[in-house]
Amino acid sequence: PVNIVKGQWEAVNSPMVSKVQYDTEDGISIEAGLLGRAGGKSGLGAPVEKGLVPREALADLPPVFSAAAMMKDISFLAGPECGGRAPGTEGIEKAAAHIARRFAEAGLAPGGDNGTYFQSWEGAVDAKGTIGTLVNIIGVLPGEKKGLEDASVVICAHYDHLGTGWPEVHSGDEGKVHPGADDNASGVAVMIELASRLAGSVKPARSIVFAAFTAEESGLRGSRRYITASKRFPPQRCIGAINLDTVGRLGERKVLVLGTSSAREWRHIFMGSGYVTGVEAEMPTLDLDSSDQAAFIEAG
């Protein structure tokens, strides 16, 4: 058998179909049947000489998160007052106070020492081994399900940076302030914005712990301290942690999600979030220990 006729059945009297005539560069006229409001006489609109009629989206939803609020936090944390947020400096103390204030404004309960937002201990703060105070900032959205009082989900981001160049320095920038807008004022700003949205609208079964960790740049010491010293929310009762690090320069690229091999559910969760938001996620199979998520993976 040989096909001698090819074509397309025309829909009769359908308001969902209209013909569009395209004039090509060589003068050939092409007719095509298209669904939706298009050229030609259509039951959905006025006649159009050729081409598709541009139209607005059916719904224009307001943004869920505030870009202005996040940029305001980034501008402060990466600004001159914080001086690059090196451990043991006045600048990182100002950053810690700012984050604690923003946690309180978001409606989070204190989750640090003695009813404060601060979890403090002593440790090295420079290349000489000088001992100073290191501080994590912890806020909690309390869980409400009986039997899960000490269970948690952690959303975290480190707020320290390189200061003027410790423990590493960008070549040619020795002695200069490293502002750290992307690494990681961006992650802290997203975490604060997320906390402010969830605190007013969600009543979780398990507590959601929001943690701004210090000393990530010098060995993930803030997150490791949280895991070993957190008595209220022991690590064996933490079902998962999402770490936000260097998230300010996505553009048109995919979100890079590290550590998804640590639990079989992660890959499905981020595939689903990509479908819902339109922001695709790339999930490397190689386990990279480049940020605070590694401390949670180490703890199981």
PDB file of C-alpha atoms in Angstrom:
ATOM      1  CA  PRO A   1       0.000   0.000   0.000  1.00  0.00           C
ATOM      2  CA  VAL A   2       1.083   3.559  -0.734  1.00  0.00           C
ATOM      3  CA  ASN A   3      -0.137   6.744   0.949  1.00  0.00           C
ATOM      4  CA  ILE A   4      -1.438   8.964  -1.824  1.00  0.00           C
ATOM      5  CA  VAL A   5      -3.299  11.500   0.311  1.00  0.00           C
ATOM      6  CA  LYS A   6      -2.087  13.110   3.522  1.00  0.00           C
ATOM      7  CA  GLY A   7      -3.888  15.782   5.467  1.00  0.00           C
ATOM      8  CA  GLN A   8      -5.649  16.773   8.639  1.00  0.00           C
ATOM      9  CA  TRP A   9      -9.284  16.391   9.473  1.00  0.00           C
ATOM     10  CA  GLU A  10     -10.878  19.766   9.977  1.00  0.00           C
ATOM     11  CA  ALA A  11     -12.929  20.459  13.081  1.00  0.00           C
ATOM     12  CA  VAL A  12     -16.379  21.680  12.132  1.00  0.00           C
ATOM     13  CA  ASN A  13     -17.914  24.696  13.889  1.00  0.00           C
ATOM     14  CA  SER A  14     -15.434  24.574  16.781  1.00  0.00           C
ATOM     15  CA  PRO A  15     -14.745  27.844  18.630  1.00  0.00           C
ATOM     16  CA  MET A  16     -11.427  26.345  19.727  1.00  0.00           C
ATOM     17  CA  VAL A  17      -9.982  26.235  16.200  1.00  0.00           C
ATOM     18  CA  SER A  18      -9.117  28.961  13.736  1.00  0.00           C
ATOM     19  CA  LYS A  19      -7.023  29.084  10.602  1.00  0.00           C
ATOM     20  CA  VAL A  20      -3.888  31.197  10.476  1.00  0.00           C
ATOM     21  CA  GLN A  21      -2.311  32.232   7.199  1.00  0.00           C
ATOM     22  CA  TYR A  22       1.462  32.709   7.180  1.00  0.00           C
ATOM     23  CA  ASP A  23       3.226  34.480   4.304  1.00  0.00           C
ATOM     24  CA  THR A  24       6.741  33.116   3.885  1.00  0.00           C
ATOM     25  CA  GLU A  25       9.732  35.023   2.535  1.00  0.00           C
ATOM     26  CA  ASP A  26       9.429  33.392  -0.884  1.00  0.00           C
ATOM     27  CA  GLY A  27       5.797  34.459  -1.203  1.00  0.00           C
ATOM     28  CA  ILE A  28       4.231  31.069  -0.501  1.00  0.00           C
ATOM     29  CA  SER A  29       1.060  31.232   1.567  1.00  0.00           C
ATOM     30  CA  ILE A  30       0.613  28.527   4.206  1.00  0.00           C
ATOM     31  CA  GLU A  31      -2.577  27.792   6.072  1.00  0.00           C
ATOM     32  CA  ALA A  32      -2.506  26.008   9.413  1.00  0.00           C
ATOM     33  CA  GLY A  33      -5.255  25.011  11.799  1.00  0.00           C
ATOM     34  CA  LEU A  34      -4.453  26.037  15.369  1.00  0.00           C
ATOM     35  CA  LEU A  35      -6.157  25.668  18.692  1.00  0.00           C
ATOM     36  CA  GLY A  36      -6.903  28.815  20.601  1.00  0.00           C
ATOM     37  CA  ARG A  37      -7.309  32.440  19.635  1.00  0.00           C
ATOM     38  CA  ALA A  38      -5.360  33.023  16.443  1.00  0.00           C
ATOM     39  CA  GLY A  39      -5.569  34.646  13.021  1.00  0.00           C
ATOM     40  CA  GLY A  40      -8.512  34.502  10.651  1.00  0.00           C
ATOM     41  CA  LYS A  41     -12.118  34.750  11.732  1.00  0.00           C
ATOM     42  CA  SER A  42     -12.395  33.072  15.099  1.00  0.00           C
ATOM     43  CA  GLY A  43     -15.241  32.511  17.486  1.00  0.00           C
ATOM     44  CA  LEU A  44     -12.915  33.895  20.177  1.00  0.00           C
ATOM     45  CA  GLY A  45     -11.868  37.194  18.625  1.00  0.00           C
ATOM     46  CA  ALA A  46     -11.855  39.652  15.764  1.00  0.00           C
ATOM     47  CA  PRO A  47     -10.376  38.856  12.350  1.00  0.00           C
ATOM     48  CA  VAL A  48      -6.590  39.188  12.141  1.00  0.00           C
ATOM     49  CA  GLU A  49      -4.643  39.415   8.902  1.00  0.00           C
ATOM     50  CA  LYS A  50      -1.934  36.954   9.916  1.00  0.00           C
ATOM     51  CA  GLY A  51       0.054  35.636  12.857  1.00  0.00           C
ATOM     52  CA  LEU A  52      -0.940  34.883  16.436  1.00  0.00           C
ATOM     53  CA  VAL A  53      -2.608  37.467  18.624  1.00  0.00           C
ATOM     54  CA  PRO A  54      -0.523  38.274  21.723  1.00  0.00           C
ATOM     55  CA  ARG A  55      -2.540  38.127  24.902  1.00  0.00           C
ATOM     56  CA  GLU A  56      -2.076  38.380  28.635  1.00  0.00           C
ATOM     57  CA  ALA A  57      -1.912  35.345  30.876  1.00  0.00           C
ATOM     58  CA  LEU A  58      -5.222  34.035  32.194  1.00  0.00           C
ATOM     59  CA  ALA A  59      -4.067  34.796  35.747  1.00  0.00           C
ATOM     60  CA  ASP A  60      -1.470  37.206  37.116  1.00  0.00           C
ATOM     61  CA  LEU A  61      -0.658  36.007  40.616  1.00  0.00           C
ATOM     62  CA  PRO A  62       1.220  38.175  43.117  1.00  0.00           C
ATOM     63  CA  PRO A  63       4.711  36.935  44.077  1.00  0.00           C
ATOM     64  CA  VAL A  64       4.843  34.657  47.103  1.00  0.00           C
ATOM     65  CA  PHE A  65       8.121  36.097  48.384  1.00  0.00           C
ATOM     66  CA  SER A  66       9.419  39.655  48.658  1.00  0.00           C
ATOM     67  CA  ALA A  67      12.488  40.400  46.552  1.00  0.00           C
ATOM     68  CA  ALA A  68      12.758  43.797  48.253  1.00  0.00           C
ATOM     69  CA  ALA A  69      12.889  42.277  51.736  1.00  0.00           C
ATOM     70  CA  MET A  70      15.538  39.760  50.715  1.00  0.00           C
ATOM     71  CA  MET A  71      17.650  42.428  49.019  1.00  0.00           C
ATOM     72  CA  LYS A  72      17.431  44.598  52.140  1.00  0.00           C
ATOM     73  CA  ASP A  73      18.875  41.777  54.272  1.00  0.00           C
ATOM     74  CA  ILE A  74      21.587  41.047  51.703  1.00  0.00           C
ATOM     75  CA  SER A  75      22.536  44.719  51.509  1.00  0.00           C
ATOM     76  CA  PHE A  76      23.013  44.919  55.269  1.00  0.00           C
ATOM     77  CA  LEU A  77      24.903  41.648  55.670  1.00  0.00           C
ATOM     78  CA  ALA A  78      27.191  42.406  52.718  1.00  0.00           C
ATOM     79  CA  GLY A  79      27.524  46.076  53.652  1.00  0.00           C
ATOM     80  CA  PRO A  80      30.408  47.934  55.292  1.00  0.00           C
ATOM     81  CA  GLU A  81      28.985  47.619  58.820  1.00  0.00           C
ATOM     82  CA  CYS A  82      29.520  43.847  58.773  1.00  0.00           C
ATOM     83  CA  GLY A  83      33.007  44.045  57.244  1.00  0.00           C
ATOM     84  CA  GLY A  84      32.956  40.636  55.587  1.00  0.00           C
ATOM     85  CA  ARG A  85      31.540  38.795  58.643  1.00  0.00           C
ATOM     86  CA  ALA A  86      34.715  37.066  59.813  1.00  0.00           C
ATOM     87  CA  PRO A  87      34.434  35.123  63.104  1.00  0.00           C
ATOM     88  CA  GLY A  88      35.512  37.054  66.167  1.00  0.00           C
ATOM     89  CA  THR A  89      34.900  40.498  64.640  1.00  0.00           C
ATOM     90  CA  GLU A  90      32.536  43.314  65.476  1.00  0.00           C
ATOM     91  CA  GLY A  91      31.070  42.963  62.007  1.00  0.00           C
ATOM     92  CA  ILE A  92      29.866  39.397  62.512  1.00  0.00           C
ATOM     93  CA  GLU A  93      28.357  40.398  65.875  1.00  0.00           C
ATOM     94  CA  LYS A  94      26.272  43.017  64.064  1.00  0.00           C
ATOM     95  CA  ALA A  95      25.250  40.412  61.508  1.00  0.00           C
ATOM     96  CA  ALA A  96      24.187  38.009  64.276  1.00  0.00           C
ATOM     97  CA  ALA A  97      22.139  40.698  66.010  1.00  0.00           C
ATOM     98  CA  HIS A  98      20.446  41.565  62.711  1.00  0.00           C
ATOM     99  CA  ILE A  99      19.496  37.941  62.013  1.00  0.00           C
ATOM    100  CA  ALA A 100      18.152  37.446  65.551  1.00  0.00           C
ATOM    101  CA  ARG A 101      16.040  40.587  65.185  1.00  0.00           C
ATOM    102  CA  ARG A 102      14.687  39.377  61.841  1.00  0.00           C
ATOM    103  CA  PHE A 103      13.855  35.958  63.341  1.00  0.00           C
ATOM    104  CA  ALA A 104      11.889  37.717  66.077  1.00  0.00           C
ATOM    105  CA  GLU A 105      10.071  39.902  63.515  1.00  0.00           C
ATOM    106  CA  ALA A 106       9.197  36.759  61.538  1.00  0.00           C
ATOM    107  CA  GLY A 107       7.549  35.259  64.614  1.00  0.00           C
ATOM    108  CA  LEU A 108      10.050  32.492  65.397  1.00  0.00           C
ATOM    109  CA  ALA A 109      10.593  31.367  68.989  1.00  0.00           C
ATOM    110  CA  PRO A 110      14.148  31.524  70.391  1.00  0.00           C
ATOM    111  CA  GLY A 111      15.986  28.218  70.011  1.00  0.00           C
ATOM    112  CA  GLY A 112      19.396  29.058  71.451  1.00  0.00           C
ATOM    113  CA  ASP A 113      20.890  29.092  74.931  1.00  0.00           C
ATOM    114  CA  ASN A 114      18.935  30.263  77.986  1.00  0.00           C
ATOM    115  CA  GLY A 115      15.866  31.410  76.093  1.00  0.00           C
ATOM    116  CA  THR A 116      17.816  33.468  73.520  1.00  0.00           C
ATOM    117  CA  TYR A 117      18.361  33.090  69.792  1.00  0.00           C
ATOM    118  CA  PHE A 118      22.095  32.578  70.325  1.00  0.00           C
ATOM    119  CA  GLN A 119      24.032  29.312  70.662  1.00  0.00           C
ATOM    120  CA  SER A 120      27.533  30.312  71.773  1.00  0.00           C
ATOM    121  CA  TRP A 121      30.866  28.576  72.410  1.00  0.00           C
ATOM    122  CA  GLU A 122      34.587  29.318  72.274  1.00  0.00           C
ATOM    123  CA  GLY A 123      36.824  28.501  69.327  1.00  0.00           C
ATOM    124  CA  ALA A 124      39.564  29.722  66.988  1.00  0.00           C
ATOM    125  CA  VAL A 125      38.652  32.859  65.063  1.00  0.00           C
ATOM    126  CA  ASP A 126      41.739  33.544  62.949  1.00  0.00           C
ATOM    127  CA  ALA A 127      44.843  31.976  61.376  1.00  0.00           C
ATOM    128  CA  LYS A 128      46.835  32.508  64.590  1.00  0.00           C
ATOM    129  CA  GLY A 129      44.446  30.333  66.585  1.00  0.00           C
ATOM    130  CA  THR A 130      43.109  33.233  68.655  1.00  0.00           C
ATOM    131  CA  ILE A 131      40.225  32.022  70.798  1.00  0.00           C
ATOM    132  CA  GLY A 132      36.994  33.965  70.572  1.00  0.00           C
ATOM    133  CA  THR A 133      33.235  33.531  70.791  1.00  0.00           C
ATOM    134  CA  LEU A 134      31.452  31.740  67.983  1.00  0.00           C
ATOM    135  CA  VAL A 135      27.682  32.155  67.669  1.00  0.00           C
ATOM    136  CA  ASN A 136      24.899  30.314  65.833  1.00  0.00           C
ATOM    137  CA  ILE A 137      21.478  31.986  65.622  1.00  0.00           C
ATOM    138  CA  ILE A 138      18.562  29.578  66.106  1.00  0.00           C
ATOM    139  CA  GLY A 139      14.856  30.275  65.641  1.00  0.00           C
ATOM    140  CA  VAL A 140      12.032  27.734  65.897  1.00  0.00           C
ATOM    141  CA  LEU A 141       8.578  27.344  64.431  1.00  0.00           C
ATOM    142  CA  PRO A 142       7.248  24.895  67.062  1.00  0.00           C
ATOM    143  CA  GLY A 143       5.633  21.625  66.035  1.00  0.00           C
ATOM    144  CA  GLU A 144       2.134  20.823  67.276  1.00  0.00           C
ATOM    145  CA  LYS A 145       1.784  17.048  67.013  1.00  0.00           C
ATOM    146  CA  LYS A 146       1.926  15.058  70.236  1.00  0.00           C
ATOM    147  CA  GLY A 147       4.830  12.643  70.310  1.00  0.00           C
ATOM    148  CA  LEU A 148       6.944  14.764  67.960  1.00  0.00           C
ATOM    149  CA  GLU A 149       7.961  17.408  70.485  1.00  0.00           C
ATOM    150  CA  ASP A 150      11.689  16.805  69.937  1.00  0.00           C
ATOM    151  CA  ALA A 151      11.429  15.985  66.210  1.00  0.00           C
ATOM    152  CA  SER A 152      12.570  18.566  63.702  1.00  0.00           C
ATOM    153  CA  VAL A 153      13.259  19.677  60.164  1.00  0.00           C
ATOM    154  CA  VAL A 154      16.202  22.066  59.796  1.00  0.00           C
ATOM    155  CA  ILE A 155      16.439  24.905  57.278  1.00  0.00           C
ATOM    156  CA  CYS A 156      19.860  26.498  57.512  1.00  0.00           C
ATOM    157  CA  ALA A 157      22.340  28.899  55.935  1.00  0.00           C
ATOM    158  CA  HIS A 158      25.784  30.023  57.104  1.00  0.00           C
ATOM    159  CA  TYR A 159      26.194  33.737  57.735  1.00  0.00           C
ATOM    160  CA  ASP A 160      29.969  34.002  58.184  1.00  0.00           C
ATOM    161  CA  HIS A 161      32.315  34.933  55.335  1.00  0.00           C
ATOM    162  CA  LEU A 162      36.022  35.534  54.710  1.00  0.00           C
ATOM    163  CA  GLY A 163      36.400  38.962  56.310  1.00  0.00           C
ATOM    164  CA  THR A 164      39.674  40.264  54.876  1.00  0.00           C
ATOM    165  CA  GLY A 165      40.883  36.833  53.841  1.00  0.00           C
ATOM    166  CA  TRP A 166      40.643  33.955  56.354  1.00  0.00           C
ATOM    167  CA  PRO A 167      40.726  30.990  55.995  1.00  0.00           C
ATOM    168  CA  GLU A 168      41.292  31.736  52.303  1.00  0.00           C
ATOM    169  CA  VAL A 169      41.683  34.827  50.183  1.00  0.00           C
ATOM    170  CA  HIS A 170      40.790  35.654  46.613  1.00  0.00           C
ATOM    171  CA  SER A 171      43.963  36.268  44.624  1.00  0.00           C
ATOM    172  CA  GLY A 172      44.690  39.971  44.430  1.00  0.00           C
ATOM    173  CA  ASP A 173      42.278  40.803  47.271  1.00  0.00           C
ATOM    174  CA  GLU A 174      44.638  40.220  50.188  1.00  0.00           C
ATOM    175  CA  GLY A 175      43.710  42.517  53.077  1.00  0.00           C
ATOM    176  CA  LYS A 176      40.526  43.729  51.386  1.00  0.00           C
ATOM    177  CA  VAL A 177      37.028  43.173  52.741  1.00  0.00           C
ATOM    178  CA  HIS A 178      35.237  40.240  51.092  1.00  0.00           C
ATOM    179  CA  PRO A 179      31.547  41.284  51.312  1.00  0.00           C
ATOM    180  CA  GLY A 180      30.061  37.822  50.654  1.00  0.00           C
ATOM    181  CA  ALA A 181      26.778  38.972  49.099  1.00  0.00           C
ATOM    182  CA  ASP A 182      26.228  35.652  47.357  1.00  0.00           C
ATOM    183  CA  ASP A 183      28.259  33.502  49.768  1.00  0.00           C
ATOM    184  CA  ASN A 184      26.189  33.569  51.799  1.00  0.00           C
ATOM    185  CA  ALA A 185      24.118  36.640  52.544  1.00  0.00           C
ATOM    186  CA  SER A 186      21.862  35.355  49.754  1.00  0.00           C
ATOM    187  CA  GLY A 187      21.113  32.078  51.537  1.00  0.00           C
ATOM    188  CA  VAL A 188      20.461  33.846  54.848  1.00  0.00           C
ATOM    189  CA  ALA A 189      18.050  36.265  53.177  1.00  0.00           C
ATOM    190  CA  VAL A 190      16.082  33.426  51.562  1.00  0.00           C
ATOM    191  CA  MET A 191      15.949  31.595  54.905  1.00  0.00           C
ATOM    192  CA  ILE A 192      14.624  34.691  56.724  1.00  0.00           C
ATOM    193  CA  GLU A 193      12.015  35.332  54.036  1.00  0.00           C
ATOM    194  CA  LEU A 194      10.899  31.708  54.147  1.00  0.00           C
ATOM    195  CA  ALA A 195      10.639  31.866  57.950  1.00  0.00           C
ATOM    196  CA  SER A 196       8.500  35.013  57.770  1.00  0.00           C
ATOM    197  CA  ARG A 197       6.086  33.349  55.318  1.00  0.00           C
ATOM    198  CA  LEU A 198       5.803  30.009  57.092  1.00  0.00           C
ATOM    199  CA  ALA A 199       5.472  31.413  60.616  1.00  0.00           C
ATOM    200  CA  GLY A 200       2.246  33.169  59.750  1.00  0.00           C
ATOM    201  CA  SER A 201       0.619  30.416  57.737  1.00  0.00           C
ATOM    202  CA  VAL A 202       1.844  26.949  58.737  1.00  0.00           C
ATOM    203  CA  LYS A 203       1.287  24.812  61.822  1.00  0.00           C
ATOM    204  CA  PRO A 204       3.788  21.995  61.344  1.00  0.00           C
ATOM    205  CA  ALA A 205       3.633  18.584  62.978  1.00  0.00           C
ATOM    206  CA  ARG A 206       7.393  18.635  63.654  1.00  0.00           C
ATOM    207  CA  SER A 207       9.243  21.773  64.646  1.00  0.00           C
ATOM    208  CA  ILE A 208      10.968  23.660  61.847  1.00  0.00           C
ATOM    209  CA  VAL A 209      14.353  24.899  63.054  1.00  0.00           C
ATOM    210  CA  PHE A 210      15.838  27.891  61.223  1.00  0.00           C
ATOM    211  CA  ALA A 211      19.582  28.051  61.845  1.00  0.00           C
ATOM    212  CA  ALA A 212      22.125  30.665  60.778  1.00  0.00           C
ATOM    213  CA  PHE A 213      25.458  28.905  61.245  1.00  0.00           C
ATOM    214  CA  THR A 214      28.832  30.509  61.845  1.00  0.00           C
ATOM    215  CA  ALA A 215      32.340  29.286  60.940  1.00  0.00           C
ATOM    216  CA  GLU A 216      31.242  27.347  57.852  1.00  0.00           C
ATOM    217  CA  GLU A 217      34.194  28.711  55.921  1.00  0.00           C
ATOM    218  CA  SER A 218      36.643  27.292  58.476  1.00  0.00           C
ATOM    219  CA  GLY A 219      35.410  23.698  58.656  1.00  0.00           C
ATOM    220  CA  LEU A 220      31.606  23.615  59.039  1.00  0.00           C
ATOM    221  CA  ARG A 221      32.094  24.264  62.745  1.00  0.00           C
ATOM    222  CA  GLY A 222      28.766  25.988  63.330  1.00  0.00           C
ATOM    223  CA  SER A 223      26.633  23.169  61.952  1.00  0.00           C
ATOM    224  CA  ARG A 224      28.725  20.512  63.673  1.00  0.00           C
ATOM    225  CA  ARG A 225      28.363  22.383  66.961  1.00  0.00           C
ATOM    226  CA  TYR A 226      24.588  22.533  66.532  1.00  0.00           C
ATOM    227  CA  ILE A 227      24.417  18.787  65.974  1.00  0.00           C
ATOM    228  CA  THR A 228      26.525  17.896  69.017  1.00  0.00           C
ATOM    229  CA  ALA A 229      25.094  20.507  71.397  1.00  0.00           C
ATOM    230  CA  SER A 230      21.394  20.615  70.475  1.00  0.00           C
ATOM    231  CA  LYS A 231      19.587  18.904  73.357  1.00  0.00           C
ATOM    232  CA  ARG A 232      16.103  20.184  72.572  1.00  0.00           C
ATOM    233  CA  PHE A 233      16.189  18.738  69.032  1.00  0.00           C
ATOM    234  CA  PRO A 234      18.575  15.751  68.976  1.00  0.00           C
ATOM    235  CA  PRO A 235      20.011  14.867  65.557  1.00  0.00           C
ATOM    236  CA  GLN A 236      18.533  11.361  65.579  1.00  0.00           C
ATOM    237  CA  ARG A 237      15.073  12.990  65.639  1.00  0.00           C
ATOM    238  CA  CYS A 238      15.809  15.316  62.716  1.00  0.00           C
ATOM    239  CA  ILE A 239      14.230  13.874  59.563  1.00  0.00           C
ATOM    240  CA  GLY A 240      15.950  16.237  57.126  1.00  0.00           C
ATOM    241  CA  ALA A 241      17.939  19.422  56.601  1.00  0.00           C
ATOM    242  CA  ILE A 242      17.874  21.865  53.689  1.00  0.00           C
ATOM    243  CA  ASN A 243      20.954  24.062  53.477  1.00  0.00           C
ATOM    244  CA  LEU A 244      20.818  27.278  51.429  1.00  0.00           C
ATOM    245  CA  ASP A 245      24.273  28.328  50.249  1.00  0.00           C
ATOM    246  CA  THR A 246      25.230  30.688  47.421  1.00  0.00           C
ATOM    247  CA  VAL A 247      21.761  30.977  45.896  1.00  0.00           C
ATOM    248  CA  GLY A 248      21.862  34.548  44.572  1.00  0.00           C
ATOM    249  CA  ARG A 249      22.994  34.058  40.955  1.00  0.00           C
ATOM    250  CA  LEU A 250      20.586  31.576  39.399  1.00  0.00           C
ATOM    251  CA  GLY A 251      19.510  33.550  36.350  1.00  0.00           C
ATOM    252  CA  GLU A 252      18.255  31.118  33.722  1.00  0.00           C
ATOM    253  CA  ARG A 253      20.286  28.194  35.045  1.00  0.00           C
ATOM    254  CA  LYS A 254      19.076  25.207  37.030  1.00  0.00           C
ATOM    255  CA  VAL A 255      19.160  25.062  40.827  1.00  0.00           C
ATOM    256  CA  LEU A 256      22.046  22.817  41.860  1.00  0.00           C
ATOM    257  CA  VAL A 257      20.874  20.480  44.635  1.00  0.00           C
ATOM    258  CA  LEU A 258      23.669  18.605  46.386  1.00  0.00           C
ATOM    259  CA  GLY A 259      23.333  15.575  48.646  1.00  0.00           C
ATOM    260  CA  THR A 260      20.103  14.152  47.214  1.00  0.00           C
ATOM    261  CA  SER A 261      21.549  10.651  47.482  1.00  0.00           C
ATOM    262  CA  SER A 262      21.346  10.927  51.285  1.00  0.00           C
ATOM    263  CA  ALA A 263      17.648   9.913  51.137  1.00  0.00           C
ATOM    264  CA  ARG A 264      15.615   8.413  48.317  1.00  0.00           C
ATOM    265  CA  GLU A 265      12.809  10.935  48.808  1.00  0.00           C
ATOM    266  CA  TRP A 266      14.895  14.023  47.951  1.00  0.00           C
ATOM    267  CA  ARG A 267      15.045  13.435  44.201  1.00  0.00           C
ATOM    268  CA  HIS A 268      11.258  13.116  43.947  1.00  0.00           C
ATOM    269  CA  ILE A 269      10.713  16.178  46.140  1.00  0.00           C
ATOM    270  CA  PHE A 270      12.898  18.410  43.977  1.00  0.00           C
ATOM    271  CA  MET A 271      11.543  17.008  40.721  1.00  0.00           C
ATOM    272  CA  GLY A 272       8.080  17.877  42.030  1.00  0.00           C
ATOM    273  CA  SER A 273       9.093  21.372  43.118  1.00  0.00           C
ATOM    274  CA  GLY A 274      10.512  21.957  39.657  1.00  0.00           C
ATOM    275  CA  TYR A 275       7.224  21.004  38.021  1.00  0.00           C
ATOM    276  CA  VAL A 276       5.249  23.285  40.351  1.00  0.00           C
ATOM    277  CA  THR A 277       7.519  26.352  40.178  1.00  0.00           C
ATOM    278  CA  GLY A 278       9.009  26.026  36.707  1.00  0.00           C
ATOM    279  CA  VAL A 279      12.503  26.240  38.235  1.00  0.00           C
ATOM    280  CA  GLU A 280      14.381  23.113  37.257  1.00  0.00           C
ATOM    281  CA  ALA A 281      16.761  21.363  39.624  1.00  0.00           C
ATOM    282  CA  GLU A 282      19.965  19.576  38.700  1.00  0.00           C
ATOM    283  CA  MET A 283      20.937  16.846  41.157  1.00  0.00           C
ATOM    284  CA  PRO A 284      24.527  15.605  40.768  1.00  0.00           C
ATOM    285  CA  THR A 285      25.118  12.036  41.897  1.00  0.00           C
ATOM    286  CA  LEU A 286      28.570  12.968  43.209  1.00  0.00           C
ATOM    287  CA  ASP A 287      28.469  13.646  46.949  1.00  0.00           C
ATOM    288  CA  LEU A 288      30.096  17.029  47.547  1.00  0.00           C
ATOM    289  CA  ASP A 289      30.969  18.139  51.088  1.00  0.00           C
ATOM    290  CA  SER A 290      31.187  21.822  50.273  1.00  0.00           C
ATOM    291  CA  SER A 291      28.780  23.204  52.877  1.00  0.00           C
ATOM    292  CA  ASP A 292      26.835  22.615  56.089  1.00  0.00           C
ATOM    293  CA  GLN A 293      24.629  19.857  54.667  1.00  0.00           C
ATOM    294  CA  ALA A 294      27.682  17.603  55.040  1.00  0.00           C
ATOM    295  CA  ALA A 295      27.529  17.893  58.835  1.00  0.00           C
ATOM    296  CA  PHE A 296      23.977  16.535  58.833  1.00  0.00           C
ATOM    297  CA  ILE A 297      24.852  13.742  56.412  1.00  0.00           C
ATOM    298  CA  GLU A 298      27.774  12.769  58.688  1.00  0.00           C
ATOM    299  CA  ALA A 299      25.324  12.538  61.593  1.00  0.00           C
ATOM    300  CA  GLY A 300      22.975  10.326  59.582  1.00  0.00           C
TER     301      GLY A 300
END
